[in-house]
Coordinates of C-alpha atoms and ligand atoms in Angstrom, one line a residue:
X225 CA 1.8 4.1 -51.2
X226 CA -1.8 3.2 -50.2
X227 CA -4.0 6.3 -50.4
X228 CA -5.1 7.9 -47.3
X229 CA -8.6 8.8 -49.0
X230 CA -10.6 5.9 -49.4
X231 CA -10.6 4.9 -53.3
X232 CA -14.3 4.9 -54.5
X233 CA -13.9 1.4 -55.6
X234 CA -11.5 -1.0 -54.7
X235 CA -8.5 -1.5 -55.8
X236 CA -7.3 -4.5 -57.2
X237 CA -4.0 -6.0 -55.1
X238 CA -2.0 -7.7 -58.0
X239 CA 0.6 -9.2 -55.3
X240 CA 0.6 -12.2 -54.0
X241 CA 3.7 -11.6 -51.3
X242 CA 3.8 -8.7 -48.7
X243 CA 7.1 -6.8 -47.4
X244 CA 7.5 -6.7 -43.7
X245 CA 9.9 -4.3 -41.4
X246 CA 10.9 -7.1 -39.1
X247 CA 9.6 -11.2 -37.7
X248 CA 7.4 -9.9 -35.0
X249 CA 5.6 -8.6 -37.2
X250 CA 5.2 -11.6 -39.8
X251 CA 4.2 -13.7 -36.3
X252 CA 1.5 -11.1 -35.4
X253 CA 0.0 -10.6 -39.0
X254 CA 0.4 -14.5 -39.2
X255 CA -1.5 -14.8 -35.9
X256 CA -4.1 -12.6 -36.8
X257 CA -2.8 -10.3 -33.8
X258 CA -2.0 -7.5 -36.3
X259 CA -4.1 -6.3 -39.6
X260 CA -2.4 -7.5 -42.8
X261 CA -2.0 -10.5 -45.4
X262 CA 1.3 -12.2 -45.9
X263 CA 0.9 -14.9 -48.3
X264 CA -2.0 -14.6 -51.3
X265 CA -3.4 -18.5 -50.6
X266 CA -4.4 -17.5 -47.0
X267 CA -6.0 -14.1 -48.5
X268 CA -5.5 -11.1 -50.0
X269 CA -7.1 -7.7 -49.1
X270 CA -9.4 -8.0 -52.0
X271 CA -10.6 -11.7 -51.2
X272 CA -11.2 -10.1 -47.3
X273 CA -13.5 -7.3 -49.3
X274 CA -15.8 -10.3 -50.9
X275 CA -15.8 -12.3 -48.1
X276 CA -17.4 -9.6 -45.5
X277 CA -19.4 -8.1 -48.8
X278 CA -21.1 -11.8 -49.1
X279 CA -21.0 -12.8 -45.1
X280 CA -23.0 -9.7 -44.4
X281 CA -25.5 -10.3 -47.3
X282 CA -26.0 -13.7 -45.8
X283 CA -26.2 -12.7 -42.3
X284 CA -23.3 -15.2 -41.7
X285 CA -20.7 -15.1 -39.0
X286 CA -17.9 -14.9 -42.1
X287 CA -17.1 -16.2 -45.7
X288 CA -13.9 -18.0 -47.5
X289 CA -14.0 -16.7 -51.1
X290 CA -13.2 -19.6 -53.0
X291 CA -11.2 -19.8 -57.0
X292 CA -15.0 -22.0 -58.3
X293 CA -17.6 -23.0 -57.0
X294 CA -15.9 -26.5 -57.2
X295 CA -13.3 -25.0 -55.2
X296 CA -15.8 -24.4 -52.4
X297 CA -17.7 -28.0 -52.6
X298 CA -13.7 -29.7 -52.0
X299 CA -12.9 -27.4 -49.5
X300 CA -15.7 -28.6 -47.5
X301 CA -15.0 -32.3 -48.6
X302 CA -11.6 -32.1 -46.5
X303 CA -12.6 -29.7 -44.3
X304 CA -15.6 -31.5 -42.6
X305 CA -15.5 -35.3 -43.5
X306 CA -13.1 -38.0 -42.5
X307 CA -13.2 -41.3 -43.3
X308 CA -16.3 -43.2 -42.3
X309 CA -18.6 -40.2 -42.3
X310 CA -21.9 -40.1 -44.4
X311 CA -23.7 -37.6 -46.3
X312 CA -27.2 -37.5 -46.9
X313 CA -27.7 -35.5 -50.9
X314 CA -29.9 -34.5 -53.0
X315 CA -30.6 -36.7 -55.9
X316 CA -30.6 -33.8 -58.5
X317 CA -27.8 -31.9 -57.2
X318 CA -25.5 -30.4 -59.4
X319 CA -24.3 -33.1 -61.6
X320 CA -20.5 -32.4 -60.6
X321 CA -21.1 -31.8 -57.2
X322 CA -23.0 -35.4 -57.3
X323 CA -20.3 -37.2 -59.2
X324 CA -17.2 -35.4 -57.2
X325 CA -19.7 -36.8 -53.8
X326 CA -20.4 -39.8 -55.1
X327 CA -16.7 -41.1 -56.8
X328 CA -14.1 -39.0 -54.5
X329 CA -16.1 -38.7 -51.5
X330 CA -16.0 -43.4 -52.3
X331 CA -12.3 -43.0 -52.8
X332 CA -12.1 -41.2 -49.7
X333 CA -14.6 -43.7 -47.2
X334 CA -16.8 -40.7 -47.2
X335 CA -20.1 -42.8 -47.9
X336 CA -22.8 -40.3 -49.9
X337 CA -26.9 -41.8 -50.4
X338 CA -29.2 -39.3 -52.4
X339 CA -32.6 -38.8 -51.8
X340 CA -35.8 -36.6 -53.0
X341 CA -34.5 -33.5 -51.2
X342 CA -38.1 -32.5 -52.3
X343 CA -39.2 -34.7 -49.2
X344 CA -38.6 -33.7 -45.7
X345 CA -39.1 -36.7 -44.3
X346 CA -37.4 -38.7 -47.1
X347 CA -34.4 -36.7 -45.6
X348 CA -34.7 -36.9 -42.0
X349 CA -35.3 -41.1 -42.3
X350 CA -31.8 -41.7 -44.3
X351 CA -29.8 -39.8 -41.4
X352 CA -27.6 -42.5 -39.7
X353 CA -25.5 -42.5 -36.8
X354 CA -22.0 -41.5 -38.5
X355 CA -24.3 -38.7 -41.1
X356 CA -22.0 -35.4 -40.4
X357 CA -23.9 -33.4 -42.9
X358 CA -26.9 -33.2 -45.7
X359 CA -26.3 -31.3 -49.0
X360 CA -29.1 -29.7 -50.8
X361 CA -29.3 -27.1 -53.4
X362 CA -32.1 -24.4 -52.4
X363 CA -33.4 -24.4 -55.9
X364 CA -31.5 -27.5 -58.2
X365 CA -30.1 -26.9 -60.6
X366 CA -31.4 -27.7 -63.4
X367 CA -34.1 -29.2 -62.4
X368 CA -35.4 -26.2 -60.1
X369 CA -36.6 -28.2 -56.9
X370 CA -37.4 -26.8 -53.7
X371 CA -36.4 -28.3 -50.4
X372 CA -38.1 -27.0 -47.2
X373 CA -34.5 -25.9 -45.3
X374 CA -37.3 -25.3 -41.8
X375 CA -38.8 -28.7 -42.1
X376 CA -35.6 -30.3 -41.7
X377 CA -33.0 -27.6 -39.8
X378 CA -34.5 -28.0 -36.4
X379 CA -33.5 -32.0 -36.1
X380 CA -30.4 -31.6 -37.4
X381 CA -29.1 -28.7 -35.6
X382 CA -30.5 -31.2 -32.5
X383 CA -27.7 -33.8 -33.7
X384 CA -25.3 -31.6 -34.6
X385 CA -25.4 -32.3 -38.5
X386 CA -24.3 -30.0 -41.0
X387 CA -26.7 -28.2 -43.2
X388 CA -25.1 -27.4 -46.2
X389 CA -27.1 -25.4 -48.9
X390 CA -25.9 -24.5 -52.6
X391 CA -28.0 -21.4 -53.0
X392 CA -26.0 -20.5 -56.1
X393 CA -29.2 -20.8 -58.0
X394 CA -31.2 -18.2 -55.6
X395 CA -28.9 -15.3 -54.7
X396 CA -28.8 -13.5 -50.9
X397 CA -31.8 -11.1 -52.5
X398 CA -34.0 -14.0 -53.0
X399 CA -33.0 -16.6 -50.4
X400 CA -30.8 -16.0 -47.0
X401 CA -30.5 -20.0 -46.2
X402 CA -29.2 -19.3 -42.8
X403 CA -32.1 -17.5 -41.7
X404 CA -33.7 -20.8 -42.4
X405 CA -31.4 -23.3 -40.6
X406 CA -28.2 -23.7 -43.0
X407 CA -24.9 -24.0 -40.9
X408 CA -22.8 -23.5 -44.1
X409 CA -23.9 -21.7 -47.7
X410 CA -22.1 -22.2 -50.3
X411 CA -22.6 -20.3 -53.8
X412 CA -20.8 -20.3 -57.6
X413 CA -20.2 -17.3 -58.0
X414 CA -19.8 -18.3 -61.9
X415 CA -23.7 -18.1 -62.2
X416 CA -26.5 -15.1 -61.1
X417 CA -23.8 -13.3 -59.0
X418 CA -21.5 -12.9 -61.6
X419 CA -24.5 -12.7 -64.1
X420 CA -22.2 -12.4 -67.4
X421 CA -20.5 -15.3 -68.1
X422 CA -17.1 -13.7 -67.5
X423 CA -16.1 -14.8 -63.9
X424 CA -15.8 -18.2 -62.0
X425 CA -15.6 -17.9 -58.1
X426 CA -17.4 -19.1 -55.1
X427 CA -17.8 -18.5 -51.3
X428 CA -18.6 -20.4 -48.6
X429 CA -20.2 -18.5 -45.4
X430 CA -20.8 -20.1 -42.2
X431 CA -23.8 -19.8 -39.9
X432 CA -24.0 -22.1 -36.8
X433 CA -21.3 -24.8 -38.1
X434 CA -18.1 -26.1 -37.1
X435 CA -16.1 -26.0 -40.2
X436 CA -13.7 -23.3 -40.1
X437 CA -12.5 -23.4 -43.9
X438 CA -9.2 -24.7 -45.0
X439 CA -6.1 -22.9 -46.4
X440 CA -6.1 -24.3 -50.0
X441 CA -9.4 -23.7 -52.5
Ligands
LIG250 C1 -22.2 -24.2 -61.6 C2 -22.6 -24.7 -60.3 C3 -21.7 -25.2 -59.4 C4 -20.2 -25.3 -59.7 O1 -19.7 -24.0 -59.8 P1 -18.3 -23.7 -60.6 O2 -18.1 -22.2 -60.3 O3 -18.7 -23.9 -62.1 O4 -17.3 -24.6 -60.2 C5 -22.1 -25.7 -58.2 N1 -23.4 -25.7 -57.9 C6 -24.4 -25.2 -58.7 C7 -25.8 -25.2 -58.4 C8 -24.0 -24.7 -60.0 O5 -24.9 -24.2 -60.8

């Protein structure tokens, strides 16, 4: 039985299936009518405890805890692109994330150009008509490059393209990218957050964006 004082620090859930009186309530946990988890790939109670930990450190409306950081760049992949769509990147982004844009975004008809993300309007000029989002990394990794998130955030919140930041090279404590216009942050938590080599996890959090995560990172 859970305990009815509040555990000093949380408790790890090893279950990944939850027992239920009757089908009601499965339907209203399922429907997010009731408190509860049913099935450990939707979320578990501990994921829930990251994601509002990391949403509230962002100052974003919520957060997806993702299994890598990986895990977070496909989830957006397939949750925000269809065929057709373009992304405008940053030349030195991460070299998976560039590669994974770059050969299964291709495979996909998800067309990807990079660009000096140090220039602002480098950026703005590559935006075409089908460009759903630009990707950035607030400080690249390695290369440590700053892009100026207010320079460009105004004109594409105007045409309702995605800002996507990988801030997993700042943390929260050092850079809050949706103070500065990001819709959606993404971090690894394998790096600083994690800090000792001994975890690999990500998160999403969402600030003014459409993308409303998917069931399967
Ligand atoms: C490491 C890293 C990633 C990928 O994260 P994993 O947890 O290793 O999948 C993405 N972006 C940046 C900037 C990284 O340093």
């Amino acid at each position: 039985m859970p305990s009815a004082s509040r555990p000093l620090t949380a408790p790890i859930y090893q279950t990944n299936v939850y027992v239920f009186e009757d089908m009601d309530t499965v339907e209203s946990v399922w429907e997010h009518k009731k408190p509860g988890f049913v099935y450990g790939r939707y979320g578990t109670a501990n994921h829930t405890m990251l994601e509002d930990l990391v949403a509230a450190l962002e100052g974003a409306e919520a957060a997806v805890a993702c299994a890598s950081g990986m895990g977070a760049t496909t989830a957006l992949l397939f949750g925000l692109f269809e065929r057709g769509d373009h992304v405008v990147a940053a030349r030195d982004l991460y070299g998976t994330t560039a590669a994974f844009l770059s050969d299964e975004g291709r495979r996909l008809g998800i067309a990807t150009d990079f660009v000096d993300a140090t220039d602002a309007a480098g950026i703005l000029a590559a935006l075409r008509d089908n460009t759903r989002a630009v990707f950035v990394e607030a400080i690249s990794n390695p290369l440590l490059r700053l892009v100026d998130l207010p320079a460009i955030a105004g004109e594409l919140s105007r045409r309702r393209i995605e800002l996507i930041v990988d801030a997993s090279m700042a943390s929260p404590a050092v850079l809050r990218p949706i103070e500065h216009g990001a819709s959606i942050v993404m971090h690894s938590l394998t790096k600083f957050i994690s800090g000792h080599g001994d975890v690999t996890g990500a998160w999403c959090s969402a600030g003014r964006t459409r993308w409303r995560g998917c069931a399967t990172p």
